[in-house]
Coordinates of N, CA, C and O in Angstrom, one line a residue:
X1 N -121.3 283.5 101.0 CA -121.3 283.1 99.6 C -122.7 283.1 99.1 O -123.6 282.7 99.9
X2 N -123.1 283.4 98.0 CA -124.5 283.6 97.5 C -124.6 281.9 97.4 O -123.8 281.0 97.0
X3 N -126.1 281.9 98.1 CA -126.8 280.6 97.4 C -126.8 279.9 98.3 O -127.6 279.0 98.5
X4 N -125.8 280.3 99.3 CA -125.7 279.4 100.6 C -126.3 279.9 102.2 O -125.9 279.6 103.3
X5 N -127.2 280.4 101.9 CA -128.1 281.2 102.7 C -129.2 280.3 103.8 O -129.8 279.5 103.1
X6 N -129.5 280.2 104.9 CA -130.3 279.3 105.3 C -131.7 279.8 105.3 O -132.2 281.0 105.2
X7 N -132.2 278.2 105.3 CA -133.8 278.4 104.6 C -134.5 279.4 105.5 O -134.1 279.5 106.7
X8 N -136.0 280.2 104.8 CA -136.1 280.9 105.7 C -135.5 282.6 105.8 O -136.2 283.6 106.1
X9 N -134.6 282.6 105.6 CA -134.3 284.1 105.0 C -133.5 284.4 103.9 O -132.3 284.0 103.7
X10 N -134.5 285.2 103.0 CA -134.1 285.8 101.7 C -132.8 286.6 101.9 O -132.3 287.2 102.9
X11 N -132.3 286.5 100.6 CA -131.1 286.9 100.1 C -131.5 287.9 99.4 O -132.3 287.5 98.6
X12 N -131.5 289.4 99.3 CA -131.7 290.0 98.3 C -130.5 290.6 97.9 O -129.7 290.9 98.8
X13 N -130.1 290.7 96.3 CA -129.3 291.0 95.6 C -129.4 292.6 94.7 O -130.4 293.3 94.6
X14 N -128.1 293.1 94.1 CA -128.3 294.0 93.9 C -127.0 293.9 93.0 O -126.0 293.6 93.6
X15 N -126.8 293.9 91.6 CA -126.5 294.1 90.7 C -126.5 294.8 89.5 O -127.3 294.5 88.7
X16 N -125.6 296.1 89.4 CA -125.7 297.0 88.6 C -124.9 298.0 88.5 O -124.3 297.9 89.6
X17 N -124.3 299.2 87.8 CA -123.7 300.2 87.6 C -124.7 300.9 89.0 O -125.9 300.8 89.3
X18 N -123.7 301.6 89.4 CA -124.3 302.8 90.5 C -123.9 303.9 90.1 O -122.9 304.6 90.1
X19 N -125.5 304.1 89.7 CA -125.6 305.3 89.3 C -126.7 306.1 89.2 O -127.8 305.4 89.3
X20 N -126.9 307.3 89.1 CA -128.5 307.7 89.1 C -129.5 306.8 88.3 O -130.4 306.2 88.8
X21 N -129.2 306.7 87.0 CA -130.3 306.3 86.7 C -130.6 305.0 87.0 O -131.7 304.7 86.9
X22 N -129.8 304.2 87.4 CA -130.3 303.0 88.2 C -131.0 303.1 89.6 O -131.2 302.2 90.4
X23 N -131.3 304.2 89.7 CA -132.3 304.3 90.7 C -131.6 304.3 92.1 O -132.1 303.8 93.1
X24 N -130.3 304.9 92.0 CA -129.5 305.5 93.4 C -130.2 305.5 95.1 O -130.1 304.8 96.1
X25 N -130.7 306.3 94.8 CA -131.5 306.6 96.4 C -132.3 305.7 96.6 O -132.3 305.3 97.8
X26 N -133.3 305.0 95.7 CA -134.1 303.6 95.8 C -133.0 302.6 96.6 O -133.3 302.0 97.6
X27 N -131.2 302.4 95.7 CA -131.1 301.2 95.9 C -130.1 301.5 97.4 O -129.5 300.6 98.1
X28 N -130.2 302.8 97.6 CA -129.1 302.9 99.4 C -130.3 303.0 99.9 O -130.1 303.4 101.1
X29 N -131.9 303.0 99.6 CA -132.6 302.9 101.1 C -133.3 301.6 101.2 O -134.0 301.1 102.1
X30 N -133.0 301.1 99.8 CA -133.6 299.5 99.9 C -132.6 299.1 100.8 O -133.1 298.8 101.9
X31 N -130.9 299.0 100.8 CA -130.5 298.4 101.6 C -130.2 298.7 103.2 O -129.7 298.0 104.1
X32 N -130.7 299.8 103.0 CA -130.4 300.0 104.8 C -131.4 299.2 105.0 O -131.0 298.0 105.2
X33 N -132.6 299.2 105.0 CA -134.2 298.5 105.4 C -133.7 296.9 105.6 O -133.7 296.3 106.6
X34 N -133.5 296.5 104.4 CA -133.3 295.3 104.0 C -132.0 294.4 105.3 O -131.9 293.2 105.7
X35 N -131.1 295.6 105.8 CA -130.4 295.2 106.6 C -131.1 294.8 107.8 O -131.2 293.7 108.5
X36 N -131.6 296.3 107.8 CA -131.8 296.6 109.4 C -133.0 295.7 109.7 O -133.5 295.7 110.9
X37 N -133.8 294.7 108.7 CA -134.8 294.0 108.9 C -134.2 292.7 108.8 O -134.8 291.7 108.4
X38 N -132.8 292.8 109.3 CA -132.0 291.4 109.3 C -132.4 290.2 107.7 O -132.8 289.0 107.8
X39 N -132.1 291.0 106.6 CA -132.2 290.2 105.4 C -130.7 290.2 105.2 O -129.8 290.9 105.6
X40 N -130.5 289.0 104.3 CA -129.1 288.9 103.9 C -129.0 290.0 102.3 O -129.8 289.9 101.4
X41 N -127.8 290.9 102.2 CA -128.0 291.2 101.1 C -125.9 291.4 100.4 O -124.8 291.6 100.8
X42 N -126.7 291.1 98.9 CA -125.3 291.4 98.7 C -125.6 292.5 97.4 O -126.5 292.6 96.6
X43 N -124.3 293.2 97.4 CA -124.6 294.3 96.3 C -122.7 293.6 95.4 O -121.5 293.3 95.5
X44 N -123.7 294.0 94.5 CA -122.0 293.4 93.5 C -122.2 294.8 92.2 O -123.1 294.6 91.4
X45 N -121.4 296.3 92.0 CA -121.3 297.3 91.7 C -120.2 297.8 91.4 O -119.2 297.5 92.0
X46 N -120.1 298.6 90.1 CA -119.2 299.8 90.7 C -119.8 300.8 90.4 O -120.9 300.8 89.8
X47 N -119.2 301.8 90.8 CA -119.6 303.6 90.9 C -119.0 304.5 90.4 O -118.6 305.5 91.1
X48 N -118.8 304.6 89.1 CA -118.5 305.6 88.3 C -117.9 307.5 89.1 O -116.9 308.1 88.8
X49 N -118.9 307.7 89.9 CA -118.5 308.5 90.3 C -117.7 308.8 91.5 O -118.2 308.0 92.4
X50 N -116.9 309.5 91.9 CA -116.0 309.3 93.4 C -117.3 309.1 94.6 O -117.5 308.2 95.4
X51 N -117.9 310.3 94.3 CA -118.9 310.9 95.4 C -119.7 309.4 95.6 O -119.4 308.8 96.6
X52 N -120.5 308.7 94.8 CA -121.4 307.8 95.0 C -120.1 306.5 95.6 O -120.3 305.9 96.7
X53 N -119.2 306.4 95.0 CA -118.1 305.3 95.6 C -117.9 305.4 97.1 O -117.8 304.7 98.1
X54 N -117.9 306.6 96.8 CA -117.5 307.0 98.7 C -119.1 306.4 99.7 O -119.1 305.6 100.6
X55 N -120.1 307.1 99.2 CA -121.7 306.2 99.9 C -121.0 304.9 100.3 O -120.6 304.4 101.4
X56 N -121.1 304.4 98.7 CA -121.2 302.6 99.0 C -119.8 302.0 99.8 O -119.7 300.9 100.3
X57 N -118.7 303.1 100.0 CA -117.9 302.5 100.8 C -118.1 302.4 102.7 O -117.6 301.7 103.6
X58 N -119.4 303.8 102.7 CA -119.3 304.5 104.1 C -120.3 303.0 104.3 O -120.2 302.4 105.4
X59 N -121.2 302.6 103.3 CA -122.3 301.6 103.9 C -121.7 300.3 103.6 O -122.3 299.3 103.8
X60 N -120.2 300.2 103.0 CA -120.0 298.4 103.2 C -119.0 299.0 104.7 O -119.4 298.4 105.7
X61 N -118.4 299.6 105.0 CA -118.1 299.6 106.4 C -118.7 300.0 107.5 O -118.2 300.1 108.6
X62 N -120.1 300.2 107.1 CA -120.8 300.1 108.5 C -122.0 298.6 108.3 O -122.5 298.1 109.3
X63 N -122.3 298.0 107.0 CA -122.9 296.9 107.1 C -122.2 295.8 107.2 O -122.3 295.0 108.2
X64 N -121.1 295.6 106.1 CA -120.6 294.8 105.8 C -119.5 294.0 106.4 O -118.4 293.7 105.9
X65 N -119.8 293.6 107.7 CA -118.6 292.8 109.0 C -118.5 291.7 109.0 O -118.2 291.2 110.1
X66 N -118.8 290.7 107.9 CA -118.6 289.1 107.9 C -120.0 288.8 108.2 O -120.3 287.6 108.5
X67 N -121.0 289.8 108.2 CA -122.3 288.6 108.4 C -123.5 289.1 107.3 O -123.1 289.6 106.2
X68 N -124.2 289.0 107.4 CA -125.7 289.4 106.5 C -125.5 290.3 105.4 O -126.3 290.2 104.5
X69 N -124.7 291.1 105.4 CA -124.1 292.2 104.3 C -123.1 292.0 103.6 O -122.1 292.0 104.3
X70 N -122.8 291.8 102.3 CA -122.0 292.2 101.4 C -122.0 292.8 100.2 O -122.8 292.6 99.3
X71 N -120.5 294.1 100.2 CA -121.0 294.6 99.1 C -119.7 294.7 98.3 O -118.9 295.5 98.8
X72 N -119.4 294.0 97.1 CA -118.6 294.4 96.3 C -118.6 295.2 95.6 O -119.6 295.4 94.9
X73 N -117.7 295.8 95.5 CA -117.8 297.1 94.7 C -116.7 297.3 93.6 O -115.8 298.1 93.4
X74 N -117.1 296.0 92.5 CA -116.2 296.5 91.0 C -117.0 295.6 90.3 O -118.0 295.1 90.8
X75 N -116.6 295.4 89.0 CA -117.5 294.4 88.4 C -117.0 293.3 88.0 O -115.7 293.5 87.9
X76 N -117.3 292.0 87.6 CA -117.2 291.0 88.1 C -118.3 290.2 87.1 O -119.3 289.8 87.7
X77 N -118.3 289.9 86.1 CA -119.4 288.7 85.2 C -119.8 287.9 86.0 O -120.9 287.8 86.6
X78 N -118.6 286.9 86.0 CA -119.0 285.6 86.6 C -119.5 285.5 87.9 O -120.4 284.7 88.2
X79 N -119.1 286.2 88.7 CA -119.3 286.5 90.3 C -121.2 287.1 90.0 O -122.1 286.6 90.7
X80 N -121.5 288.2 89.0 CA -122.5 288.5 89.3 C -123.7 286.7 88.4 O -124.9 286.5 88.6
X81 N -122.9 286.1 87.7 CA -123.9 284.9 87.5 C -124.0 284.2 88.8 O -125.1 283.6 88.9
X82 N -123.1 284.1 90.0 CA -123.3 283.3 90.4 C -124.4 283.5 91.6 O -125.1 282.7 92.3
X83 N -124.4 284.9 91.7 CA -125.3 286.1 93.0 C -126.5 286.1 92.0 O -127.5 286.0 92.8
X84 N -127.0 286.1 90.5 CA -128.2 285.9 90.2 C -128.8 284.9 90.5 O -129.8 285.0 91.2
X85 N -128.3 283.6 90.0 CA -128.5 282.1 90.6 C -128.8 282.1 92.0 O -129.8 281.5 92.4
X86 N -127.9 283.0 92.9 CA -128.1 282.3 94.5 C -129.1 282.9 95.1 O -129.8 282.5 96.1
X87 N -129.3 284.0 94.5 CA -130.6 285.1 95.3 C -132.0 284.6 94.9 O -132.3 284.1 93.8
X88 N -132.8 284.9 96.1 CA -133.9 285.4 95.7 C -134.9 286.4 95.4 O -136.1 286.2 95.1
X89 N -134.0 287.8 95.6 CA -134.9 288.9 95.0 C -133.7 289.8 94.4 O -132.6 289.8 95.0
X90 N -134.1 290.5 93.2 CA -132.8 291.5 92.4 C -133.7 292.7 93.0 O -134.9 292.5 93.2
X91 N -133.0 294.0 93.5 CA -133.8 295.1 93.6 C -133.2 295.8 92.4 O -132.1 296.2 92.5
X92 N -134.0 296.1 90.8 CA -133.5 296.8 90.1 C -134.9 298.2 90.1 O -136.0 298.1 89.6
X93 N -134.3 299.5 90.8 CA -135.1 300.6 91.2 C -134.9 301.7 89.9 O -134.9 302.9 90.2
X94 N -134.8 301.4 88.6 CA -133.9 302.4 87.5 C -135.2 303.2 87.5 O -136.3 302.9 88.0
X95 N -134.7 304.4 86.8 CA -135.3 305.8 87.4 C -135.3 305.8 85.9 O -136.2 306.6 85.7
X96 N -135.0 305.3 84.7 CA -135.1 304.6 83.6 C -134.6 303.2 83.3 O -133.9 302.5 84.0
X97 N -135.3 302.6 81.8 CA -134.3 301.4 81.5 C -134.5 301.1 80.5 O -135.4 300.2 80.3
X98 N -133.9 301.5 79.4 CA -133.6 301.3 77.7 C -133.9 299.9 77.9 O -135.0 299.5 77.3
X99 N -133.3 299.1 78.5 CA -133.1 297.4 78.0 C -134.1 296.7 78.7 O -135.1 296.4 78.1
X100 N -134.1 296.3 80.2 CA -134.0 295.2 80.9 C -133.1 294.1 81.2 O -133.4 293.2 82.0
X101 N -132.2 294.2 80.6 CA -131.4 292.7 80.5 C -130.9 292.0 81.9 O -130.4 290.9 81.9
X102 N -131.2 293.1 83.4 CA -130.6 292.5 84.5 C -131.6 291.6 84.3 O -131.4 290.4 84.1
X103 N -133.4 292.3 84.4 CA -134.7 291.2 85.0 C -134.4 290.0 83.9 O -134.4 289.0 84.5
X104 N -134.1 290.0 82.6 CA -134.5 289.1 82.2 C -133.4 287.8 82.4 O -133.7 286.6 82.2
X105 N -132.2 288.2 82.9 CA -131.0 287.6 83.4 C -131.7 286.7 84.7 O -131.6 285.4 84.7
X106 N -132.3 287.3 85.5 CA -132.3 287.3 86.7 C -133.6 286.3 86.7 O -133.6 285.4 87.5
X107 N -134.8 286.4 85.5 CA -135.4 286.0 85.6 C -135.4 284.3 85.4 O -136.1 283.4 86.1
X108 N -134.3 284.2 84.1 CA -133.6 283.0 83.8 C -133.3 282.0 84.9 O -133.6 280.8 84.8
X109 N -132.5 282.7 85.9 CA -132.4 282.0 86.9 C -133.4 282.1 88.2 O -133.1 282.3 89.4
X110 N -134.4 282.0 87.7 CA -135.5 282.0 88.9 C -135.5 283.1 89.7 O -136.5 283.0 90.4
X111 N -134.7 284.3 90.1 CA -134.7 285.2 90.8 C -135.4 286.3 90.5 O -135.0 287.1 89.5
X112 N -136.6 286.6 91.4 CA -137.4 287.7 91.5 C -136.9 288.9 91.3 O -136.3 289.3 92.3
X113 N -136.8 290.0 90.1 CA -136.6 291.4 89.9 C -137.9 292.0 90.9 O -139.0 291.6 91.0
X114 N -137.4 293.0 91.4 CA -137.9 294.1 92.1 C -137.8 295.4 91.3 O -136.7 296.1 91.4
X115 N -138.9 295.8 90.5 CA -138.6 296.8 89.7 C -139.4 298.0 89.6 O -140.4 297.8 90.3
X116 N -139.5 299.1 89.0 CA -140.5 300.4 89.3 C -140.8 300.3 87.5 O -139.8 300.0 86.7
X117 N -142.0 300.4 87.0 CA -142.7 300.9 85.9 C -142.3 301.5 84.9 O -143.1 302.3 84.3
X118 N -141.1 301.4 84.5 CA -140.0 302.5 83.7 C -139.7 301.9 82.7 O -138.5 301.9 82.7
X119 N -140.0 301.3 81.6 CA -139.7 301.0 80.7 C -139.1 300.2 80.3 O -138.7 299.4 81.2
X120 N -138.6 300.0 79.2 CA -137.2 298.6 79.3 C -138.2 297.0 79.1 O -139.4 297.1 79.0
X121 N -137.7 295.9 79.0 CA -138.3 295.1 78.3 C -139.3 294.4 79.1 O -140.0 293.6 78.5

């Protein structure tokens, strides 16, 4: 459950449409790293396209076993307020970003955006 993390290791979060321009390849190699360096992470998504659905299914069944990894894959409002709140870092990697509205969401609730120089608010 987000938020319920013990002290000492970061939770990093991942909330967003999967999709290229959210910065795709950024956000499947932030999370292998992130695993494999024993971080907790959760991804809360969906995937518009089959091909990219199928990725994030191949990597919630090879991360995702009841411990340090989870990744949902549909979308979910409330569930993603409660994963902004609980985390402490958002990885938003967009390859563009008209708005900002995850960081400034994210920011609200104290949680650190991880972001690349692309515009957006």
């Amino acid at each position: 459950r987000p938020g319920s993390h013990p002290a000492g290791r970061p939770l990093l979060a991942v909330v967003t449409r999967l999709t290229e321009q959210k910065g795709l390849p950024l956000i499947l190699e932030g999370l292998r790293f992130a695993a494999e360096k024993g971080m907790q992470v959760v991804v809360l998504g969906s995937a518009p396209d089959p091909a990219v659905q199928r990725q994030f299914e191949e990597l919630k069944a090879r991360y995702d076993q009841g411990g340090d990894v989870r990744i949902i894959l549909r979308y979910d409002e409330g569930l993603s307020h409660r994963i902004y709140a609980g985390a402490d870092m958002i990885l938003i990697p967009s390859a563009f970003e008209p708005c900002g509205l995850t960081q400034l969401i994210s920011m609200a609730y104290g949680t650190v955006p991880i972001v690349r120089p692309v515009g957006g608010l």
